[in-house]
Coordinates of C-alpha atoms in Angstrom, one line a residue:
M1 CA 90.4 80.7 116.0
E2 CA 87.0 81.9 117.0
Q3 CA 84.2 81.1 114.5
R4 CA 81.3 83.5 114.0
S5 CA 77.9 83.4 112.3
V6 CA 77.6 85.4 109.1
G7 CA 74.7 87.8 109.7
A8 CA 71.4 85.9 110.5
S9 CA 72.5 82.9 108.5
G10 CA 73.7 79.5 109.6
L11 CA 77.1 80.0 107.9
R12 CA 80.0 80.2 110.3
V13 CA 83.5 81.5 109.4
S14 CA 86.7 82.3 111.2
R15 CA 86.8 85.8 112.5
L16 CA 89.9 86.4 110.4
G17 CA 89.8 85.6 106.7
L18 CA 92.7 85.0 104.4
G19 CA 92.8 87.3 101.4
T20 CA 94.5 86.3 98.2
L21 CA 94.7 89.6 96.4
T22 CA 98.6 89.5 96.3
W23 CA 98.8 85.9 95.1
G24 CA 100.5 85.7 91.7
R25 CA 101.6 89.3 92.0
D26 CA 103.6 89.7 95.2
T27 CA 103.2 86.2 96.5
D28 CA 104.3 83.1 94.6
G29 CA 102.9 79.6 94.8
D30 CA 105.3 78.4 97.5
E31 CA 104.6 81.4 99.7
A32 CA 100.9 80.9 99.1
A33 CA 101.1 77.3 100.1
A34 CA 102.9 78.2 103.4
Q35 CA 100.3 80.9 104.1
I36 CA 97.2 78.7 103.6
A37 CA 98.7 75.8 105.6
A38 CA 99.5 78.1 108.5
F39 CA 96.1 79.7 108.3
V40 CA 94.2 76.4 108.5
D41 CA 96.5 75.1 111.3
A42 CA 95.5 78.2 113.3
G43 CA 91.9 77.4 112.8
G44 CA 91.1 79.7 109.9
T45 CA 88.4 78.8 107.5
L46 CA 87.4 81.8 105.3
V47 CA 89.5 82.1 102.2
D48 CA 88.7 85.0 99.9
T49 CA 89.6 85.1 96.2
S50 CA 88.3 86.6 92.9
P51 CA 88.9 86.2 89.2
A52 CA 89.9 89.9 89.3
Y53 CA 92.8 89.2 91.6
G54 CA 96.0 89.1 89.6
D55 CA 93.9 88.8 86.4
G56 CA 93.0 85.3 87.5
V57 CA 96.4 84.1 88.7
A58 CA 95.3 84.1 92.4
Q59 CA 92.6 81.6 91.6
R60 CA 94.9 79.4 89.6
I61 CA 97.4 79.3 92.5
L62 CA 94.6 78.5 95.0
A63 CA 93.4 75.7 92.8
E64 CA 96.8 74.0 93.0
L65 CA 96.6 74.1 96.8
L66 CA 93.1 72.7 97.3
D67 CA 93.3 69.1 98.7
D68 CA 97.1 68.9 98.0
V69 CA 98.0 71.3 100.8
V70 CA 94.7 71.8 102.7
P71 CA 91.4 69.8 102.4
R72 CA 88.8 71.7 100.3
T73 CA 86.2 70.6 102.9
E74 CA 87.9 72.5 105.7
L75 CA 87.6 75.9 103.9
V76 CA 84.8 78.4 103.4
L77 CA 85.7 79.5 99.9
S78 CA 84.5 82.9 98.9
S79 CA 84.7 84.4 95.4
S80 CA 82.9 87.0 93.3
S81 CA 81.6 87.7 89.8
G82 CA 80.8 90.9 87.9
I83 CA 84.1 92.5 87.2
N84 CA 86.0 91.3 84.2
P85 CA 89.5 92.9 83.9
S86 CA 90.0 91.7 80.3
G87 CA 86.5 91.8 78.8
P88 CA 85.0 94.4 76.6
S89 CA 82.9 95.6 79.5
R90 CA 84.7 95.8 82.8
I91 CA 81.5 95.6 84.9
D92 CA 78.9 93.0 83.8
C93 CA 76.4 91.8 86.4
S94 CA 73.9 90.5 83.9
R95 CA 72.7 87.0 84.3
R96 CA 74.8 86.0 81.3
G97 CA 77.9 87.7 82.7
L98 CA 77.6 86.5 86.3
V99 CA 76.9 82.9 85.6
A100 CA 79.6 82.6 82.9
Q101 CA 82.2 84.0 85.3
L102 CA 80.9 81.8 88.1
D103 CA 81.2 78.7 86.0
A104 CA 84.7 79.7 84.9
T105 CA 85.7 80.2 88.6
L106 CA 84.4 76.7 89.5
R107 CA 86.3 75.1 86.6
E108 CA 89.4 77.1 87.6
L109 CA 89.3 76.1 91.3
G110 CA 88.3 72.5 90.4
T111 CA 85.4 72.5 92.8
D112 CA 81.7 71.9 92.4
Y113 CA 80.5 74.8 94.5
L114 CA 81.5 78.0 96.3
D115 CA 80.5 78.4 100.0
M116 CA 80.1 82.1 99.4
W117 CA 79.5 83.9 96.1
Q118 CA 79.3 87.6 96.0
V119 CA 78.3 90.1 93.3
A120 CA 81.5 92.1 92.8
T121 CA 80.0 95.5 92.4
W122 CA 76.8 97.5 91.7
D123 CA 75.9 97.5 88.0
P124 CA 73.7 100.4 87.0
F125 CA 72.9 98.8 83.7
T126 CA 71.5 95.6 85.1
P127 CA 68.1 95.6 86.8
V128 CA 68.3 94.6 90.5
D129 CA 65.6 92.0 89.9
E130 CA 67.7 90.3 87.3
V131 CA 70.7 90.1 89.8
A132 CA 68.4 88.7 92.5
A133 CA 67.0 86.0 90.1
T134 CA 70.6 85.1 89.1
L135 CA 71.5 84.6 92.8
D136 CA 68.4 82.3 93.2
F137 CA 69.5 80.3 90.2
A138 CA 73.0 79.9 91.4
V139 CA 71.9 78.5 94.8
A140 CA 69.1 76.3 93.3
S141 CA 71.6 74.8 90.8
G142 CA 74.0 73.8 93.6
R143 CA 76.8 76.0 92.4
V144 CA 76.9 78.1 95.5
R145 CA 75.7 77.8 99.1
Y146 CA 75.4 81.4 100.3
V147 CA 75.4 84.8 98.4
G148 CA 76.5 88.3 99.1
A149 CA 77.7 91.6 97.6
R150 CA 80.9 93.6 97.6
G151 CA 81.5 97.3 97.6
Y152 CA 77.8 98.3 97.7
L153 CA 76.6 101.5 99.2
G154 CA 74.0 101.4 102.0
W155 CA 71.0 102.1 99.6
Q156 CA 72.3 99.6 97.1
L157 CA 72.6 96.9 99.7
A158 CA 69.1 97.7 101.0
T159 CA 67.7 97.7 97.5
A160 CA 69.3 94.3 96.7
A161 CA 68.1 92.8 100.0
G162 CA 64.5 94.0 99.2
A163 CA 64.6 92.4 95.8
S164 CA 65.4 89.0 97.1
R165 CA 63.4 86.2 95.5
G166 CA 63.9 83.8 98.4
T167 CA 67.7 83.6 98.4
T168 CA 68.7 86.2 100.9
L169 CA 72.0 88.1 100.9
V170 CA 74.0 87.0 104.0
A171 CA 77.3 89.0 103.6
T172 CA 78.6 92.2 102.3
Q173 CA 82.3 92.9 101.8
V174 CA 83.6 96.4 102.1
E175 CA 86.8 98.3 103.1
Y176 CA 86.5 99.0 106.8
S177 CA 89.2 100.1 109.1
L178 CA 90.1 102.9 111.5
L179 CA 90.9 105.0 108.4
A180 CA 87.8 104.0 106.5
R181 CA 84.8 104.3 108.7
G182 CA 82.4 105.9 106.2
V183 CA 80.5 102.6 105.9
E184 CA 79.2 103.1 109.4
E185 CA 76.9 105.9 108.3
E186 CA 74.6 103.8 106.1
L187 CA 76.1 100.5 105.0
V188 CA 76.6 98.9 108.3
P189 CA 73.2 99.9 109.7
A190 CA 71.6 98.6 106.5
A191 CA 73.4 95.3 106.8
G192 CA 72.3 94.9 110.4
H193 CA 68.7 95.7 109.6
H194 CA 68.6 93.0 106.9
G195 CA 70.6 90.4 108.9
I196 CA 73.6 90.7 106.6
G197 CA 77.1 90.1 108.1
V198 CA 80.1 92.3 107.2
F199 CA 83.4 91.1 105.9
A200 CA 85.8 93.9 106.7
A201 CA 88.3 94.1 103.9
V202 CA 91.6 96.1 104.0
P203 CA 91.4 96.4 107.8
L204 CA 95.0 97.6 108.0
A205 CA 94.4 100.4 105.4
R206 CA 97.0 99.1 102.9
G207 CA 99.5 98.7 105.8
V208 CA 99.3 102.4 106.9
L209 CA 97.9 101.3 110.3
T210 CA 100.9 99.2 111.0
G211 CA 102.9 102.4 111.4
K212 CA 105.4 101.5 108.7
Y213 CA 104.8 104.8 106.9
R214 CA 105.2 107.2 109.9
N215 CA 108.7 108.2 108.9
G216 CA 108.5 108.0 105.2
I217 CA 107.9 105.4 102.5
P218 CA 110.1 102.2 102.9
V219 CA 111.7 101.2 99.7
D220 CA 110.4 97.7 99.9
S221 CA 106.8 98.7 100.7
R222 CA 103.8 98.8 98.4
G223 CA 103.9 102.6 98.8
A224 CA 107.1 102.6 96.8
D225 CA 105.7 100.4 94.1
D226 CA 104.3 102.4 91.2
A227 CA 101.5 99.9 90.7
H228 CA 100.2 100.3 94.3
A229 CA 101.5 103.7 95.4
Q230 CA 98.2 105.5 94.8
D231 CA 96.3 103.0 96.9
V232 CA 98.6 103.7 99.8
Q233 CA 98.7 107.4 99.3
S234 CA 95.0 107.7 99.6
Y235 CA 95.4 106.8 103.3
L236 CA 98.4 109.0 104.0
T237 CA 96.5 112.2 105.0
D238 CA 96.9 114.7 107.8
S239 CA 94.0 113.2 109.7
S240 CA 95.5 109.7 109.4
V241 CA 98.6 110.7 111.3
R242 CA 96.6 111.2 114.5
V243 CA 95.0 107.8 114.2
V244 CA 98.2 106.0 113.4
D245 CA 99.9 107.7 116.4
A246 CA 97.0 106.6 118.6
V247 CA 97.3 103.0 117.4
V248 CA 101.1 103.0 118.0
T249 CA 100.6 104.4 121.5
A250 CA 97.9 101.8 122.3
A251 CA 100.2 99.0 121.0
D252 CA 103.1 100.2 123.2
G253 CA 100.9 100.3 126.2
L254 CA 99.6 96.8 125.6
G255 CA 103.0 95.3 124.6
T256 CA 101.8 94.3 121.2
S257 CA 102.1 95.5 117.6
P258 CA 100.2 98.3 115.9
L259 CA 99.0 95.7 113.4
A260 CA 97.4 93.7 116.2
V261 CA 95.6 96.7 117.6
A262 CA 94.2 97.9 114.3
L263 CA 93.2 94.4 113.3
A264 CA 91.5 93.7 116.6
W265 CA 89.5 96.9 116.3
A266 CA 88.2 96.2 112.9
R267 CA 87.6 92.5 113.7
D268 CA 85.4 93.3 116.7
R269 CA 83.2 96.1 115.3
P270 CA 79.5 95.5 115.6
G271 CA 78.2 93.4 112.7
V272 CA 81.6 92.2 111.5
A273 CA 81.7 88.5 110.9
S274 CA 85.3 88.4 109.7
A275 CA 88.2 90.7 108.9
V276 CA 89.8 89.7 105.7
V277 CA 93.6 90.2 105.6
G278 CA 96.1 89.6 102.8
A279 CA 99.7 89.0 103.4
R280 CA 102.7 89.3 101.1
D281 CA 104.6 86.5 102.8
I282 CA 104.5 84.0 105.6
A283 CA 106.2 86.5 108.0
Q284 CA 103.4 89.0 107.5
L285 CA 100.8 86.3 108.0
T286 CA 102.4 85.1 111.2
G287 CA 102.1 88.6 112.6
V288 CA 98.4 88.6 111.7
L289 CA 97.8 85.2 113.3
V290 CA 99.5 86.3 116.5
A291 CA 97.2 89.3 116.5
E292 CA 94.2 87.0 116.6
E293 CA 95.0 86.5 120.3
L294 CA 94.5 90.2 121.2
E295 CA 91.3 91.4 122.8
L296 CA 91.2 95.2 123.0
P297 CA 90.3 96.6 126.5
A298 CA 87.1 98.6 126.2
A299 CA 88.8 101.9 127.2
I300 CA 91.4 101.6 124.4
A301 CA 88.7 100.6 121.9
A302 CA 86.7 103.7 122.9
A303 CA 89.8 106.0 122.6
L304 CA 90.4 104.7 119.1
D305 CA 86.8 105.3 118.3
D306 CA 87.1 108.9 119.3
V307 CA 90.3 109.7 117.6
S308 CA 89.2 108.1 114.3
A309 CA 85.6 109.3 114.3

């Protein structure tokens, strides 16, 4: 798998990342072990987790796999702090909150450091200078190697980058797909200006871009699950129908899957260092890894740009 630099930094990651959002919820430990083994065998390095995934279960499953299934040293481990699903305050990006959650993550994973640590969200109650100083502290103390931010708007990312005390932001993780291109207006240009690489999350738009919802909602899909139906429904709009149809048409012409077309588009957008994909089981991940081989012809990429603009 191709490795890419993250922004202007020296960090390199696989251009596809393995997400663990479903681990402990839709994906058990055995399936997770099969996924991470296949991912590493294919040359993947970036593994994304968070204490908010599965209320912490995803991290506990990942901890059991490090070194036993795959060597810790072969992975670029990325996690975040700032969202506490069970605490009195859901968002807490204060120095106290961020460092406490970071230390808990390190204990949970059984590792001395994270390769990438991201502030999970913008906190309007914590001064940006305090967040910047906390990132400096985390790097200086050896707990993390590189830092970034998740879900920031363009002005928030630029503000955070400008507040840097020496430890620069190198990555920003945001939803980015053919059905979620709003980040191109301000966020992506801001990231490029400050030398920050983009991790494209949810590049398949909750599975909508695979075409599985074209003729209704399959009973075994997330769209039929009360816990996730709203996430899927947000992508099932009149405008999305044209985009999905175009993806399916492109896939038919290339002799590949809609998944591969949608993923290749997101993966190769300007500024994207890696597209982070979660899979419910090894069969879904196998389809993702096969898609890694696809390079979209320029004409098809341009047509998809037009229909999704």
